[in-house]
PDB file of C-alpha atoms in Angstrom:
ATOM      1  CA  UNK A   1       0.038   0.128   0.147  1.00 85.00           C
ATOM      2  CA  UNK A   2       1.039   3.268  -0.967  1.00 91.00           C
ATOM      3  CA  UNK A   3       0.302   6.442   0.631  1.00 92.00           C
ATOM      4  CA  UNK A   4       0.656  10.169  -0.976  1.00 93.00           C
ATOM      5  CA  UNK A   5       1.400  13.014   1.449  1.00 92.00           C
ATOM      6  CA  UNK A   6       1.078  16.661   0.487  1.00 92.00           C
ATOM      7  CA  UNK A   7       2.116  19.247   2.885  1.00 92.00           C
ATOM      8  CA  UNK A   8       1.498  22.648   2.452  1.00 94.00           C
ATOM      9  CA  UNK A   9       4.114  24.897   3.761  1.00 94.00           C
ATOM     10  CA  UNK A  10       1.764  27.928   5.001  1.00 94.00           C
ATOM     11  CA  UNK A  11      -0.488  25.737   6.651  1.00 94.00           C
ATOM     12  CA  UNK A  12       2.340  24.067   8.569  1.00 93.00           C
ATOM     13  CA  UNK A  13       3.987  27.095   9.453  1.00 92.00           C
ATOM     14  CA  UNK A  14       0.772  28.597  10.766  1.00 91.00           C
ATOM     15  CA  UNK A  15       0.034  25.280  12.860  1.00 93.00           C
ATOM     16  CA  UNK A  16       3.166  25.283  14.344  1.00 92.00           C
ATOM     17  CA  UNK A  17       2.992  28.867  15.505  1.00 90.00           C
ATOM     18  CA  UNK A  18      -0.419  28.156  17.010  1.00 92.00           C
ATOM     19  CA  UNK A  19       0.676  24.745  18.746  1.00 94.00           C
ATOM     20  CA  UNK A  20       4.034  26.634  20.081  1.00 94.00           C
ATOM     21  CA  UNK A  21       2.343  29.970  21.512  1.00 95.00           C
ATOM     22  CA  UNK A  22       1.834  28.759  25.018  1.00 95.00           C
ATOM     23  CA  UNK A  23       5.644  27.665  25.270  1.00 95.00           C
ATOM     24  CA  UNK A  24       6.526  31.096  23.656  1.00 94.00           C
ATOM     25  CA  UNK A  25       4.449  33.006  26.009  1.00 96.00           C
ATOM     26  CA  UNK A  26       6.252  31.177  28.931  1.00 96.00           C
ATOM     27  CA  UNK A  27       9.596  31.671  27.471  1.00 95.00           C
ATOM     28  CA  UNK A  28       8.737  35.511  27.007  1.00 94.00           C
ATOM     29  CA  UNK A  29       7.688  35.779  30.632  1.00 96.00           C
ATOM     30  CA  UNK A  30      11.051  33.947  31.816  1.00 96.00           C
ATOM     31  CA  UNK A  31      12.945  36.579  29.682  1.00 95.00           C
ATOM     32  CA  UNK A  32      10.810  39.489  31.107  1.00 96.00           C
ATOM     33  CA  UNK A  33      11.518  38.424  34.684  1.00 96.00           C
ATOM     34  CA  UNK A  34      15.392  38.070  33.934  1.00 96.00           C
ATOM     35  CA  UNK A  35      15.323  41.367  32.326  1.00 95.00           C
ATOM     36  CA  UNK A  36      13.622  43.046  35.220  1.00 95.00           C
ATOM     37  CA  UNK A  37      16.181  41.530  37.338  1.00 95.00           C
ATOM     38  CA  UNK A  38      19.127  42.759  35.592  1.00 93.00           C
ATOM     39  CA  UNK A  39      17.624  46.396  34.720  1.00 92.00           C
ATOM     40  CA  UNK A  40      19.378  49.223  36.558  1.00 89.00           C
ATOM     41  CA  UNK A  41      16.887  51.387  38.453  1.00 89.00           C
ATOM     42  CA  UNK A  42      17.003  54.871  39.171  1.00 87.00           C
ATOM     43  CA  UNK A  43      13.351  55.924  38.756  1.00 90.00           C
ATOM     44  CA  UNK A  44      12.112  52.285  38.047  1.00 90.00           C
ATOM     45  CA  UNK A  45      10.315  53.128  34.638  1.00 92.00           C
ATOM     46  CA  UNK A  46      12.985  51.225  32.562  1.00 92.00           C
ATOM     47  CA  UNK A  47      12.382  47.907  35.031  1.00 93.00           C
ATOM     48  CA  UNK A  48       8.814  48.395  35.329  1.00 94.00           C
ATOM     49  CA  UNK A  49       7.956  49.038  31.868  1.00 94.00           C
ATOM     50  CA  UNK A  50       9.211  45.509  30.945  1.00 95.00           C
ATOM     51  CA  UNK A  51       6.629  43.128  29.802  1.00 95.00           C
ATOM     52  CA  UNK A  52       5.091  40.439  27.457  1.00 96.00           C
ATOM     53  CA  UNK A  53       2.535  41.481  24.589  1.00 96.00           C
ATOM     54  CA  UNK A  54       0.542  38.841  22.915  1.00 96.00           C
ATOM     55  CA  UNK A  55      -0.953  39.910  19.599  1.00 95.00           C
ATOM     56  CA  UNK A  56      -2.728  36.984  17.890  1.00 91.00           C
ATOM     57  CA  UNK A  57      -0.188  34.225  17.469  1.00 87.00           C
ATOM     58  CA  UNK A  58       2.855  36.654  18.085  1.00 90.00           C
ATOM     59  CA  UNK A  59       4.455  37.100  21.128  1.00 92.00           C
ATOM     60  CA  UNK A  60       6.731  40.142  22.008  1.00 91.00           C
ATOM     61  CA  UNK A  61       9.203  41.193  25.175  1.00 91.00           C
ATOM     62  CA  UNK A  62       8.758  44.841  25.261  1.00 93.00           C
ATOM     63  CA  UNK A  63       9.371  47.754  27.349  1.00 94.00           C
ATOM     64  CA  UNK A  64       6.992  50.853  27.314  1.00 93.00           C
ATOM     65  CA  UNK A  65       8.994  53.133  28.954  1.00 93.00           C
ATOM     66  CA  UNK A  66       9.448  56.059  26.132  1.00 93.00           C
ATOM     67  CA  UNK A  67      13.183  56.425  27.125  1.00 92.00           C
ATOM     68  CA  UNK A  68      13.832  52.542  27.132  1.00 91.00           C
ATOM     69  CA  UNK A  69      15.440  52.485  23.685  1.00 90.00           C
ATOM     70  CA  UNK A  70      18.067  54.689  24.923  1.00 91.00           C
ATOM     71  CA  UNK A  71      18.782  52.938  28.106  1.00 90.00           C
ATOM     72  CA  UNK A  72      18.748  49.585  26.072  1.00 89.00           C
ATOM     73  CA  UNK A  73      20.949  50.564  23.551  1.00 89.00           C
ATOM     74  CA  UNK A  74      23.088  53.509  24.728  1.00 88.00           C
ATOM     75  CA  UNK A  75      23.337  57.040  23.074  1.00 89.00           C
ATOM     76  CA  UNK A  76      26.832  58.869  22.365  1.00 88.00           C
ATOM     77  CA  UNK A  77      27.439  59.826  26.201  1.00 90.00           C
ATOM     78  CA  UNK A  78      25.464  57.021  28.071  1.00 85.00           C
ATOM     79  CA  UNK A  79      26.513  53.193  27.983  1.00 88.00           C
ATOM     80  CA  UNK A  80      23.955  50.613  26.848  1.00 89.00           C
ATOM     81  CA  UNK A  81      22.278  48.311  29.629  1.00 89.00           C
ATOM     82  CA  UNK A  82      20.765  45.923  27.182  1.00 89.00           C
ATOM     83  CA  UNK A  83      18.730  43.963  29.950  1.00 92.00           C
ATOM     84  CA  UNK A  84      15.914  43.058  27.313  1.00 90.00           C
ATOM     85  CA  UNK A  85      18.627  42.283  24.496  1.00 90.00           C
ATOM     86  CA  UNK A  86      20.554  39.984  26.874  1.00 91.00           C
ATOM     87  CA  UNK A  87      17.802  38.139  28.236  1.00 92.00           C
ATOM     88  CA  UNK A  88      16.330  37.707  24.654  1.00 89.00           C
ATOM     89  CA  UNK A  89      19.646  36.067  23.475  1.00 89.00           C
ATOM     90  CA  UNK A  90      19.704  33.689  26.348  1.00 91.00           C
ATOM     91  CA  UNK A  91      16.315  32.200  25.367  1.00 88.00           C
ATOM     92  CA  UNK A  92      16.801  31.982  21.230  1.00 81.00           C
ATOM     93  CA  UNK A  93      17.571  34.112  18.070  1.00 75.00           C
ATOM     94  CA  UNK A  94      17.662  37.671  18.453  1.00 75.00           C
ATOM     95  CA  UNK A  95      18.043  39.716  15.154  1.00 74.00           C
ATOM     96  CA  UNK A  96      17.512  43.094  16.463  1.00 74.00           C
ATOM     97  CA  UNK A  97      19.601  46.252  17.309  1.00 75.00           C
ATOM     98  CA  UNK A  98      23.181  45.826  18.704  1.00 74.00           C
ATOM     99  CA  UNK A  99      23.792  47.426  21.991  1.00 73.00           C
ATOM    100  CA  UNK A 100      26.815  50.257  21.557  1.00 63.00           C
TER     101      UNK A 100
END
């Protein structure tokens, strides 16, 4: 007996995203906890802004502090802290900006 199997890549990718969502949320929450622990605290806005956003099947590790990008990646006169970036790197691929 012979069986013929047809795999539709877009459907397979969509299903994989759906099935892995709970695990990705767990990983993002762990990464957020580690980033909060590593974040420097002056006013607490940078640390307290770290969180996880779920948009459909996508999961994001974010910081809603308006100045987070400057604190994360540094400026010409301020060193980078990279709490989110370093935490994301520990838990998987990271293809975003690089800290100074």
